[in-house]
Short mmCIF file of C-alpha atoms in Angstrom, two decimals:
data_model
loop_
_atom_site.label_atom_id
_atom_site.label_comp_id
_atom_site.label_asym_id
_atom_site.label_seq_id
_atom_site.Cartn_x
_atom_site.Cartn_y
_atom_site.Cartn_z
CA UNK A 1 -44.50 21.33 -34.86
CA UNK A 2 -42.80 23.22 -31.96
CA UNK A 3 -42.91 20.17 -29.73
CA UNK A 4 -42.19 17.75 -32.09
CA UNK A 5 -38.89 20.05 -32.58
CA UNK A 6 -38.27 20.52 -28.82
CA UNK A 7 -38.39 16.65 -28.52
CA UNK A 8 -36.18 16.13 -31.12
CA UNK A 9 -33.44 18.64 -29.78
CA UNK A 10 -33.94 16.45 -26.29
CA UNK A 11 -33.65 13.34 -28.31
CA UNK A 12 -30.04 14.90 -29.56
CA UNK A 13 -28.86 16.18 -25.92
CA UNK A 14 -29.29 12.52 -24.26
CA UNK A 15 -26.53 10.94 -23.45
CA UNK A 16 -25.99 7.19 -23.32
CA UNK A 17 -23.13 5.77 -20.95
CA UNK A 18 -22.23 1.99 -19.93
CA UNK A 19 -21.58 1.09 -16.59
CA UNK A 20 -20.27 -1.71 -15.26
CA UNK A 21 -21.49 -3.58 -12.20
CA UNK A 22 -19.84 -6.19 -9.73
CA UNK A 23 -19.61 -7.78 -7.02
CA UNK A 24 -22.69 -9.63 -7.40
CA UNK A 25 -21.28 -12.80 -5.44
CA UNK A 26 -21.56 -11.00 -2.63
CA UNK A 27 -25.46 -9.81 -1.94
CA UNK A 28 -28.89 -11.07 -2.81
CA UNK A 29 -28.10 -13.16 -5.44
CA UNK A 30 -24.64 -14.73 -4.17
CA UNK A 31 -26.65 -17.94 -4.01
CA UNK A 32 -27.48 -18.13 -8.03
CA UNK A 33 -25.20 -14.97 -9.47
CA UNK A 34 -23.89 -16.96 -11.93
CA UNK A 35 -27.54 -18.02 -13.21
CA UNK A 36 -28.48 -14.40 -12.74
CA UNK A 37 -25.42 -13.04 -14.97
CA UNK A 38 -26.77 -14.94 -17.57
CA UNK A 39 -30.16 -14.29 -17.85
CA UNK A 40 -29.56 -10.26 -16.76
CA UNK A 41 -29.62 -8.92 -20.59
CA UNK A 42 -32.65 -6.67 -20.96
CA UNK A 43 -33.25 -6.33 -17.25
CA UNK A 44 -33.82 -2.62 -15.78
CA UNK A 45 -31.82 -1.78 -12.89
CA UNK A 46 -31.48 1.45 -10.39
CA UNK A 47 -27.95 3.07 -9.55
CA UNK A 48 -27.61 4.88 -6.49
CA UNK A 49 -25.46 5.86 -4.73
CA UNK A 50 -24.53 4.69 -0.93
CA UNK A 51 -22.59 7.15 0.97
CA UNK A 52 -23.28 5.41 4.20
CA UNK A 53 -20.68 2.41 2.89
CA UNK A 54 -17.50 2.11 5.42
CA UNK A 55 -15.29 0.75 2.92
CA UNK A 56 -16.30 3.43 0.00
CA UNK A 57 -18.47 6.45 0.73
CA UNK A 58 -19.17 7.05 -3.06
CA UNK A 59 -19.58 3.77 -3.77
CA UNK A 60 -23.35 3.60 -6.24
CA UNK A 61 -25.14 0.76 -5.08
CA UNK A 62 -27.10 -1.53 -7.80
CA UNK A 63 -30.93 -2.96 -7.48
CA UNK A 64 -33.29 -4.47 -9.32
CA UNK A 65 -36.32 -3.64 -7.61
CA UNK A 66 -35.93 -4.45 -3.54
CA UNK A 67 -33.09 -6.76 -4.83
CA UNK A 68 -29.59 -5.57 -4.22
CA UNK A 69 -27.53 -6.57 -7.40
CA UNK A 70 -24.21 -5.30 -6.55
CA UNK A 71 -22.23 -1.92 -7.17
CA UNK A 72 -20.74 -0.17 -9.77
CA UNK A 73 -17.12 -0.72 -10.42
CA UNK A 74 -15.02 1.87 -9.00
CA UNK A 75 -13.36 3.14 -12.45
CA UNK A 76 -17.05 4.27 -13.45
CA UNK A 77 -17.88 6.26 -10.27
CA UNK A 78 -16.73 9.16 -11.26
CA UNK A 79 -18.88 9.50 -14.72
CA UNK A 80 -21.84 8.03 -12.37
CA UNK A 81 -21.56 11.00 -9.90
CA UNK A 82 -21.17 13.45 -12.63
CA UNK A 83 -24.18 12.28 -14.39
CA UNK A 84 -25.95 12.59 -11.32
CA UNK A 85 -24.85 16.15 -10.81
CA UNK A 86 -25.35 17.25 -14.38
CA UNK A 87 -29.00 15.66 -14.53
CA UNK A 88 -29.89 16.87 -10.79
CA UNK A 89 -30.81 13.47 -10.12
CA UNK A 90 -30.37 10.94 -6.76
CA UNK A 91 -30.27 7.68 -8.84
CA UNK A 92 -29.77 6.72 -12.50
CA UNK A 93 -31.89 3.52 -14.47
CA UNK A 94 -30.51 1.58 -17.08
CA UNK A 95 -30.44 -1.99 -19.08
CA UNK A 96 -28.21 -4.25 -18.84
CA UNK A 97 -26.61 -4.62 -22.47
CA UNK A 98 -24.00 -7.01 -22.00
CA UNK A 99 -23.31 -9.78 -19.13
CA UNK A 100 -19.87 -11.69 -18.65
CA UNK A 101 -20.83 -14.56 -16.29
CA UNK A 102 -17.32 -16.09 -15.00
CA UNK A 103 -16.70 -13.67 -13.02
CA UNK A 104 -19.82 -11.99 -13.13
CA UNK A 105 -19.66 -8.32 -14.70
CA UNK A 106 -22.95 -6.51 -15.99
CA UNK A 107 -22.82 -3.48 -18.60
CA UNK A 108 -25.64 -1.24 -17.64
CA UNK A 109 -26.53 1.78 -20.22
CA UNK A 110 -28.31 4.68 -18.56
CA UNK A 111 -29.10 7.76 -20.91
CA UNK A 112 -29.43 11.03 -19.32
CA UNK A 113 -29.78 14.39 -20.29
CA UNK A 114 -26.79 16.12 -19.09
CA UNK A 115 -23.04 14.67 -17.67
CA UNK A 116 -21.16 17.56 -16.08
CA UNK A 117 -17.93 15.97 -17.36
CA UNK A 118 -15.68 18.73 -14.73
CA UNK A 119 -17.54 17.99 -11.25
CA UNK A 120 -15.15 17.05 -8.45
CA UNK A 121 -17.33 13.71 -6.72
CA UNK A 122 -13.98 13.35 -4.55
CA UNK A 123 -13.04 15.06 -1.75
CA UNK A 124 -9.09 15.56 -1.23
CA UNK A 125 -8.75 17.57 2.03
CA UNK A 126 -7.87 14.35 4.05
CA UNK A 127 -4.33 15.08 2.26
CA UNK A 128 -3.73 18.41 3.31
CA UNK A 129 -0.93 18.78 5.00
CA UNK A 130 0.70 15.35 4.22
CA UNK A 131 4.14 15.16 2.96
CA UNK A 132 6.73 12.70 1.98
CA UNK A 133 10.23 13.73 1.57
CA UNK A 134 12.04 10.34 1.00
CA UNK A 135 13.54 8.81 -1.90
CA UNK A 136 10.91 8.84 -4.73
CA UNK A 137 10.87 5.28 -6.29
CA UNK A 138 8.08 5.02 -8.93
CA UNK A 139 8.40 1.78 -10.89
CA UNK A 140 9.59 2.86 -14.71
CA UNK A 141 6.37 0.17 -15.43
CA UNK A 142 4.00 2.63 -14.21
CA UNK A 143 5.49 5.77 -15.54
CA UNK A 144 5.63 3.84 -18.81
CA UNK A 145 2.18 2.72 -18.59
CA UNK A 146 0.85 6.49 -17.93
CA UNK A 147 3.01 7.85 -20.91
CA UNK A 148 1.55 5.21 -22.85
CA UNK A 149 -2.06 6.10 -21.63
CA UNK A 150 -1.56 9.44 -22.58
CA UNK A 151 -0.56 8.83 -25.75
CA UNK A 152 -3.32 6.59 -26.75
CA UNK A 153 -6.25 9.21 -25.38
CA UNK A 154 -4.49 11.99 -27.55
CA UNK A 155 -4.46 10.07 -30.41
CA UNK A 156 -8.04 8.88 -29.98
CA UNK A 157 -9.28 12.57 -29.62
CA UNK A 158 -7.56 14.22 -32.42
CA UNK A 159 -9.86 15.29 -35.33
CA UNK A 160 -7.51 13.41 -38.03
CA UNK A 161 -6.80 10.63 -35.87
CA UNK A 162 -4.12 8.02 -36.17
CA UNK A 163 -4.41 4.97 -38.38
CA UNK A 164 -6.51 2.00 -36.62
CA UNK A 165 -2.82 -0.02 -36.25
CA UNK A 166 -1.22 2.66 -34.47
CA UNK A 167 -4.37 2.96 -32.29
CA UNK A 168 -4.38 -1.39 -31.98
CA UNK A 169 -0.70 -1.16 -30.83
CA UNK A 170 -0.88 1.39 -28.13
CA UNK A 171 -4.23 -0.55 -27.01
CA UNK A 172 -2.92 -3.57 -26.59
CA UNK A 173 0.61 -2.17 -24.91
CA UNK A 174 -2.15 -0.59 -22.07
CA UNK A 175 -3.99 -3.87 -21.77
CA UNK A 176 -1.19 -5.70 -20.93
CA UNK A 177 -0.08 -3.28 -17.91
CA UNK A 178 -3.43 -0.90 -16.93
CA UNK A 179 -4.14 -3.44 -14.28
CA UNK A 180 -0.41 -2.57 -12.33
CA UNK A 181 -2.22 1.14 -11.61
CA UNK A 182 -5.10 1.30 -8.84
CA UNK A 183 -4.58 5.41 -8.56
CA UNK A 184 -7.99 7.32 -9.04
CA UNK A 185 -6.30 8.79 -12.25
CA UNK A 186 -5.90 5.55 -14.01
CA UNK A 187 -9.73 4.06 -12.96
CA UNK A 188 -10.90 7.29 -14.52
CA UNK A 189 -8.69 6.96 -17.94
CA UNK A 190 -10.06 3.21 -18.48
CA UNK A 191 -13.54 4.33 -18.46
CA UNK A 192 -12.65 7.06 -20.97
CA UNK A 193 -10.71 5.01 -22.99
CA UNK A 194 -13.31 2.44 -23.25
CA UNK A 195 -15.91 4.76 -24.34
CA UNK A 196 -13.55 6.61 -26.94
CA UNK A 197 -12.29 3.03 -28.17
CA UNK A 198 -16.32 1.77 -28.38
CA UNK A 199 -17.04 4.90 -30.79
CA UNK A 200 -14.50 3.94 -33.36
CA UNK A 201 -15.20 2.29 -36.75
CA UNK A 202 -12.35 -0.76 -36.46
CA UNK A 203 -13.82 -3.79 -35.49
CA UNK A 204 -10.47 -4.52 -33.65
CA UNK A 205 -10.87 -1.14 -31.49
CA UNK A 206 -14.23 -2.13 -30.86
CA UNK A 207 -13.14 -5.50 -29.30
CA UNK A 208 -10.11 -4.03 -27.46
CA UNK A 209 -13.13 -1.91 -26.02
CA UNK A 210 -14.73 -4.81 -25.06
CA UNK A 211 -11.76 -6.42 -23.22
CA UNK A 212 -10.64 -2.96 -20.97
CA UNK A 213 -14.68 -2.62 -20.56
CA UNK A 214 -14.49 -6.23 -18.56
CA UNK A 215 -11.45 -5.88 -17.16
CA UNK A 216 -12.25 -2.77 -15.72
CA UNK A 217 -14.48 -4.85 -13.26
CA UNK A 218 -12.07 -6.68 -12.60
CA UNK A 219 -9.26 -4.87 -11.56
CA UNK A 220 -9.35 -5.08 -7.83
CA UNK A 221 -9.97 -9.32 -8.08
CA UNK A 222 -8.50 -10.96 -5.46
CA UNK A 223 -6.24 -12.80 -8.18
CA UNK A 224 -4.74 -9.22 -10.07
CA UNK A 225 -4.26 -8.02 -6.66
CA UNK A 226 -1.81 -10.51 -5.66
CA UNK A 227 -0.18 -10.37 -8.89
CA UNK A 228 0.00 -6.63 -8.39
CA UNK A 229 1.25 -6.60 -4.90
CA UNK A 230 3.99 -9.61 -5.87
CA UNK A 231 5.03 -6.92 -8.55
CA UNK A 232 5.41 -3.51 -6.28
CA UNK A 233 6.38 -5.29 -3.15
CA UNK A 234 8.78 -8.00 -4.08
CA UNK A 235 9.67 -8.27 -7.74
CA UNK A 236 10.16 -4.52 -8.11
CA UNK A 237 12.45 -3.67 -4.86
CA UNK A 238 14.37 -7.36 -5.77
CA UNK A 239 15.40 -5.24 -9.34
CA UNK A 240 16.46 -2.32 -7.12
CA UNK A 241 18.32 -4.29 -4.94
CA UNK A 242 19.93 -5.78 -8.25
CA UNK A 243 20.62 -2.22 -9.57
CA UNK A 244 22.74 -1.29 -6.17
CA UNK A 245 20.23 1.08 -5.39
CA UNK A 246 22.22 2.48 -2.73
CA UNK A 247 25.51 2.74 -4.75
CA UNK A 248 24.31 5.84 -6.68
CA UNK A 249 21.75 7.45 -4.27
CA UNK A 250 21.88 8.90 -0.77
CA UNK A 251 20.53 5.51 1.48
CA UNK A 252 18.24 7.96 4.11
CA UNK A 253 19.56 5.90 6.79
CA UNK A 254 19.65 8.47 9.24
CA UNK A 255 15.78 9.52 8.67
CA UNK A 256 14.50 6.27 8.44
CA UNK A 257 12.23 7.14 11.48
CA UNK A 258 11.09 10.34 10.25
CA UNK A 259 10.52 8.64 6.96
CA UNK A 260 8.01 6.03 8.69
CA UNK A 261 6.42 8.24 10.66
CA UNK A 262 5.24 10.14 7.53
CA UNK A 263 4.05 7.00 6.33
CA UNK A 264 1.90 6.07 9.63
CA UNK A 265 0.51 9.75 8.91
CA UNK A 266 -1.14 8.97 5.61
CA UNK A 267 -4.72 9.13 5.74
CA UNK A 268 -6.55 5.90 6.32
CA UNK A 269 -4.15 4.10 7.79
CA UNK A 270 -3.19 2.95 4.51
CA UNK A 271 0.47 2.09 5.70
CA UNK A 272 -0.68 0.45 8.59
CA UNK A 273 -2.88 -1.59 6.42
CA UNK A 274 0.16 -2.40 4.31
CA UNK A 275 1.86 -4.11 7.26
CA UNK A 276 -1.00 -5.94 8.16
CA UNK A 277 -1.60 -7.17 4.54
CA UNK A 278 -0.04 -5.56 1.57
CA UNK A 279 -2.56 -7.42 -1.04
CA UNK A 280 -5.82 -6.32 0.90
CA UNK A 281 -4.02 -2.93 1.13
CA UNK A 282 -4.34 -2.32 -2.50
CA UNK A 283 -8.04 -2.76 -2.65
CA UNK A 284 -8.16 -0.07 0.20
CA UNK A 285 -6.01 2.17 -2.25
CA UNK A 286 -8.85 1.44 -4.51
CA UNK A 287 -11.89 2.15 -2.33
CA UNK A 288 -10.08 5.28 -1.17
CA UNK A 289 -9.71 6.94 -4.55
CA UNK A 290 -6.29 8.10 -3.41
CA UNK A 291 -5.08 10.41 -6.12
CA UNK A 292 -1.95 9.25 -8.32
CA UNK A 293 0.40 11.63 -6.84
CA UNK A 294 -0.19 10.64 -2.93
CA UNK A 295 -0.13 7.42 -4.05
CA UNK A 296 3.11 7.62 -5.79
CA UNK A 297 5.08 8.90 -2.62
CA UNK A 298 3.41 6.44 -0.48
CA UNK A 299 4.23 3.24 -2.83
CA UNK A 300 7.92 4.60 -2.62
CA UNK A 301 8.37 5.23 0.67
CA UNK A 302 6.89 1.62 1.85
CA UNK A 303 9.18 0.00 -1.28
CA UNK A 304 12.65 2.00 0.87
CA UNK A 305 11.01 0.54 4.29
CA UNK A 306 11.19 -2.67 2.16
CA UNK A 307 14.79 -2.25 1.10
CA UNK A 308 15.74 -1.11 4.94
CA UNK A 309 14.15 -4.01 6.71
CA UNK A 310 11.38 -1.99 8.62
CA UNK A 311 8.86 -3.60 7.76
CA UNK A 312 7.16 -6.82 9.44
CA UNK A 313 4.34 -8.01 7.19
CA UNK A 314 1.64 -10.29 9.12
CA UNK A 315 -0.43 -11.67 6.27
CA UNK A 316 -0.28 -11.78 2.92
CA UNK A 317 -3.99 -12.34 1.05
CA UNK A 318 -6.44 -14.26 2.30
CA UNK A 319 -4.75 -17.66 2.05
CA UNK A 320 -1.99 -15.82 4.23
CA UNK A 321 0.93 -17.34 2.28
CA UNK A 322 4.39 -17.14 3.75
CA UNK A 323 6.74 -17.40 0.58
CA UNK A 324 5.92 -13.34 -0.29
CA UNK A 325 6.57 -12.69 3.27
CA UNK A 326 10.20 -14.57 3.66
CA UNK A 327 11.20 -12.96 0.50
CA UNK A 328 10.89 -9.57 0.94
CA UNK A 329 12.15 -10.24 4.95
CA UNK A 330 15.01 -11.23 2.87
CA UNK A 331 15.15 -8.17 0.36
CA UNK A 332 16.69 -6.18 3.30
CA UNK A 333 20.64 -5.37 2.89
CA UNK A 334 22.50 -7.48 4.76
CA UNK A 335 25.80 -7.00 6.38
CA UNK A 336 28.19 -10.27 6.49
CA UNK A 337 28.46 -11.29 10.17
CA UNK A 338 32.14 -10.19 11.14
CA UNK A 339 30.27 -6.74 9.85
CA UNK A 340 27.74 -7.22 11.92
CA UNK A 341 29.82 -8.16 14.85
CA UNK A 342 32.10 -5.16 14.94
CA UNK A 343 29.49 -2.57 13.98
CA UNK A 344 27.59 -4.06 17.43
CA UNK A 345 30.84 -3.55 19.36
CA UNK A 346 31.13 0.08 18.18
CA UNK A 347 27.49 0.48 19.27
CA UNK A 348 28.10 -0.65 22.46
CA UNK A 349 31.50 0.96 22.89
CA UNK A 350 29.85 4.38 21.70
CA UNK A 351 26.77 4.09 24.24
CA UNK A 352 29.67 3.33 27.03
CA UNK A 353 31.17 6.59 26.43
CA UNK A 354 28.25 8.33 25.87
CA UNK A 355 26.80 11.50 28.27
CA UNK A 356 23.10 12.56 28.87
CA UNK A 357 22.68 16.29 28.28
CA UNK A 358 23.50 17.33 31.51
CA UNK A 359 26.83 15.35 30.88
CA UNK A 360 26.29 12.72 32.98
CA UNK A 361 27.38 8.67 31.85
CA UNK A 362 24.24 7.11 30.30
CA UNK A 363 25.87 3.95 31.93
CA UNK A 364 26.50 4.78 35.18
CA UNK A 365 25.70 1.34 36.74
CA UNK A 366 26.70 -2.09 36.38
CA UNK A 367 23.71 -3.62 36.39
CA UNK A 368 22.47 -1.77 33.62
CA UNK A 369 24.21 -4.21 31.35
CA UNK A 370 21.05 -6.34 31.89
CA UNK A 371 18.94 -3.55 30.22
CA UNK A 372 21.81 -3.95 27.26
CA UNK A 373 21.85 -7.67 26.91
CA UNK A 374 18.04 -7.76 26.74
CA UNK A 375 18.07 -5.80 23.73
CA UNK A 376 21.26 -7.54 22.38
CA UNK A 377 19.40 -10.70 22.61
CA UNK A 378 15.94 -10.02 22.04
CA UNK A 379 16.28 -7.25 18.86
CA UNK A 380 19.70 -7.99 17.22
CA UNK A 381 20.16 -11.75 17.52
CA UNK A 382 23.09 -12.08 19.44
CA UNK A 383 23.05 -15.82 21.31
CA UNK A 384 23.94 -17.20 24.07
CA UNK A 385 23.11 -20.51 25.72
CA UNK A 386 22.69 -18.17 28.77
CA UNK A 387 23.85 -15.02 30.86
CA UNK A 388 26.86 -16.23 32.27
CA UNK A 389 28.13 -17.14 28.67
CA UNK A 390 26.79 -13.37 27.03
CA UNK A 391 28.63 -11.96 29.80
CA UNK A 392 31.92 -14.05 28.65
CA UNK A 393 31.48 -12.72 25.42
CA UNK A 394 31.18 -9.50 26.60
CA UNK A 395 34.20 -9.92 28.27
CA UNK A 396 36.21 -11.05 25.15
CA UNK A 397 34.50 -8.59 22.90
CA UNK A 398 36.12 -6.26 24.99
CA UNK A 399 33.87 -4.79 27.89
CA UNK A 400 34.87 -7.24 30.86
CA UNK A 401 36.83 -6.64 33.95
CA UNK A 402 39.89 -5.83 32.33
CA UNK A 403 38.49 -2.88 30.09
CA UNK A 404 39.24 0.75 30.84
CA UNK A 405 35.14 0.49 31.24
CA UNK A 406 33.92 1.87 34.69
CA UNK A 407 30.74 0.22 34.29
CA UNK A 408 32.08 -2.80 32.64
CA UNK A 409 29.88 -6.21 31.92
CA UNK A 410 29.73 -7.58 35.54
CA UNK A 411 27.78 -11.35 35.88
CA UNK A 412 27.16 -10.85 39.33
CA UNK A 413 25.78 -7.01 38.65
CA UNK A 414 23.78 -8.43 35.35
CA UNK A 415 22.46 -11.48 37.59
CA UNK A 416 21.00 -9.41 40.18
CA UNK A 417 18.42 -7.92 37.65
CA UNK A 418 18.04 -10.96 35.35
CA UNK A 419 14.28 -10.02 34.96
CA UNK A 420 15.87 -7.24 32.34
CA UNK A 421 18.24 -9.57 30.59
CA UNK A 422 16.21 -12.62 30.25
CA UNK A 423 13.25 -10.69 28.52
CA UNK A 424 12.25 -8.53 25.96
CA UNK A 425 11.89 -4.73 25.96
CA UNK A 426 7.94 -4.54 25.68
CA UNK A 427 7.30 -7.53 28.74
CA UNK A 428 9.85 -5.69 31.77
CA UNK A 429 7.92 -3.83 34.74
CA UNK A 430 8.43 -1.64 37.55
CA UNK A 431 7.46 1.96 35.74
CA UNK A 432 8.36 4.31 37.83
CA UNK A 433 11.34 3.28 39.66
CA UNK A 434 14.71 4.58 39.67
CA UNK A 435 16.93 0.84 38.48
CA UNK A 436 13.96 0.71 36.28
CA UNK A 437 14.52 4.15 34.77
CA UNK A 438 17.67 3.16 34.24
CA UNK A 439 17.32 -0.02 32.39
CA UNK A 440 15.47 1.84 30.47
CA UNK A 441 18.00 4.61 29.54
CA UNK A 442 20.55 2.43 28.76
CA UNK A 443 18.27 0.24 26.55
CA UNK A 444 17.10 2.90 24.72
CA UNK A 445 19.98 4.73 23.93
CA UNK A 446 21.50 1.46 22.56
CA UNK A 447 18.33 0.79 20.42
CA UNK A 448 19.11 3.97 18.78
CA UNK A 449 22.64 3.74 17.96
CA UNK A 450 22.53 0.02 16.83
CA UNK A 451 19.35 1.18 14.22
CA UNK A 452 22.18 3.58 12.75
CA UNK A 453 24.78 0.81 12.61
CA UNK A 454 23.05 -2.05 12.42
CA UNK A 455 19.81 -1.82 11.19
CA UNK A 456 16.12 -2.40 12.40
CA UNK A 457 17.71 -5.55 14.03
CA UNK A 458 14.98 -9.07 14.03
CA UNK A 459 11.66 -9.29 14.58
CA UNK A 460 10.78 -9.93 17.75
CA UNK A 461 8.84 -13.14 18.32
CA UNK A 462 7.02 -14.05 21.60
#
């Protein structure tokens, strides 16, 4: 009688949870997944996890027997680890319940004995120390969508819950938008919300369960995270832009260096990985279980470098598709060009009269022109058909023989060290010597002043 009582009580303290598994396309059975999807119902499988994976080192590895299946999706790691740490365990089994063939998504349920619901799987030291004191430019979308999350999980906990409409309507509203989130707090709120939805008695709420439970495994497609990266990186800073962003707050123009650099500091390259292609970037966001908050600041700092012009995206997605590209190049505020023209001459009148710190002419030499034609050229578009005709309109812009210039725009000076002028900053040579030094000085210092003026200038093309 005692045992049959002690089973019991064990029978109670099980818990059942449904985990979803992906990326089946991509391992043993890539070759017949689809055939596989269909015929995985009933099937036992193993769960564990793979902290040896470069792209996600909690990532939970799937088998059935020596076969590898796939993984589990990211928004049910965290319930995976802590079922592992609540049942002492190093893997979980389960049956698959439910299989969604196109794309392929498994539901596994494991029961287990224990789920220590407040272990920690992740590890957030990599962002101590990390900071981001630019303009903060969340997307009213996403602040929307987390109110609206919120919302829906108090409702759904409450003891005298709401009526099954007012649950239906805040479940669809978070359907429609969850996707626009990868942060490590929203991939943990879908897999609650999908359980709490799957225990209620509506037949609606049940189905709504089903649809977050399979989109859940797909959140990081390649497909959603185009349309997500179209959303944060073009459509979204095209509505600031519309708003006059910089007509009611301060623009940051003078820290737009200090700004970046923070960026290039944030842990896993992530902004680097932005640059080099923003939709591939969001999967790393995903894989990195970067925490809503760091994410946040991150998102609006590379949304201002979108705004300045700093940025100089190389791909975008796998089919590398130019259109994205052109149009946020384009999102950048643009001066008209009589603007441009006379906020170059002030730049180049204000580098003329400018002293090093021991109060010396930064300009001291003719021939340094060629170091300041190289960068007009090369970084801020300004063309010529060649030096002789720059230096002309050098001359009638108001630096030529005739100026109260010492170091005026000289062709003969500028020809004598056309190896400056006629190419770009990153190709001239010589390190070390003294006219090279100099070159250098005076390019420089006018790189600076026309960022403030100007802007980042054009990208520079080989």
């Amino acid at each position: 009688m005692l045992f049959a009582r002690l089973f019991v009580s064990l029978q109670i303290a099980m818990e059942k949870i449904r985990i979803d598994v992906v990326g089946l396309h991509h391992w043993d059975v890539r070759d017949c997944y689809q055939e596989y999807a269909a015929k995985a119902v009933g099937k036992q499988l193993v769960l564990q996890p793979d902290p040896e994976n470069v792209k996600d080192a909690y990532a939970v590895s799937v088998r059935e027997g020596s076969l590898d299946v796939g993984y589990v999706a990211v928004p049910d790691l965290d319930v995976v680890h802590q079922a592992l740490k609540g049942a002492g365990k190093q893997r979980l089994r389960g049956i698959v319940v439910e299989s969604n063939p196109k794309p392929p998504v498994l539901t596994v349920e494991v029961e287990v004995e224990r789920i220590d619901w407040g272990y920690e799987p992740f590890d957030d030291s990599v962002y101590k120390g990390w900071h981001y004191d630019g303009l903060s430019l969340v997307p009213r979308e996403l602040k929307k969508m987390n109110d609206v999350t919120g919302d829906l999980m108090d409702a759904l906990m409450e003891e005298d819950a709401q009526n099954g409409d007012t649950l239906l309507k805040l479940t669809r509203e978070l359907l429609d938008s969850n996707l626009y989130d990868p942060s490590r707090e929203m991939t943990r709120a879908r897999y609650q919300l999908e359980r709490l939805l799957s225990a209620r008695p509506e037949p609606d709420l049940q189905a709504a369960a089903h649809q977050l439970r399979h989109q859940k495994g797909l959140v990081m497609s390649h497909a959603n995270r185009k349309q997500v990266a179209r959303f944060l990186f073009l459509e979204y800073p095209q509505k600031l832009r519309k708003r006059g962003l910089e007509e009611c707050h301060y623009t940051y123009d003078n820290r737009l260096d200090e700004l970046e650099e923070q960026l290039r500091a944030f842990p896993y390259q992530l902004y680097d990985k932005f640059l080099s292609d923003p939709v591939d970037f969001l999967r790393e966001v995903y894989y990195k279980h970067v925490p809503r908050r760091h994410l946040f600041l991150l998102l609006s700092g590379i949304v201002l470098m979108i705004l300045k012009g700093r940025v100089e995206i190389r791909r975008w997605g796998r089919e590398g598709d130019t259109e994205p590209i052109e149009q946020i190049q384009s999102l950048a505020s643009k001066m008209s060009p009589t603007e441009r023209e006379r906020a170059i001459k002030e730049s180049i009148k204000e580098l003329l009269e400018k002293n090093d710190k021991n109060g010396k002419p930064i300009v001291a030499y003719k021939s340094q022109w060629a170091g300041i034609l190289s960068v007009l050229q090369f970084e801020f578009g300004v063309e010529c058909d060649d030096l002789r005709a720059l230096c002309s309109m050098m001359n009638d812009w108001g630096f030529g023989r005739e100026s109260k210039f010492k170091c005026y725009c000289d062709y003969d000076s500028v020809v004598k060290s056309s190896t400056y002028a006629t190419r770009h900053f990153k190709e001239w040579r010589g390190k070390g010597r003294p006219a090279h030094k100099r070159q250098v000085l005076a390019a420089t210092e006018l790189r600076v002043i026309l960022r403030k003026k100007v802007g980042y200038g054009k990208e520079y093309k080989r």
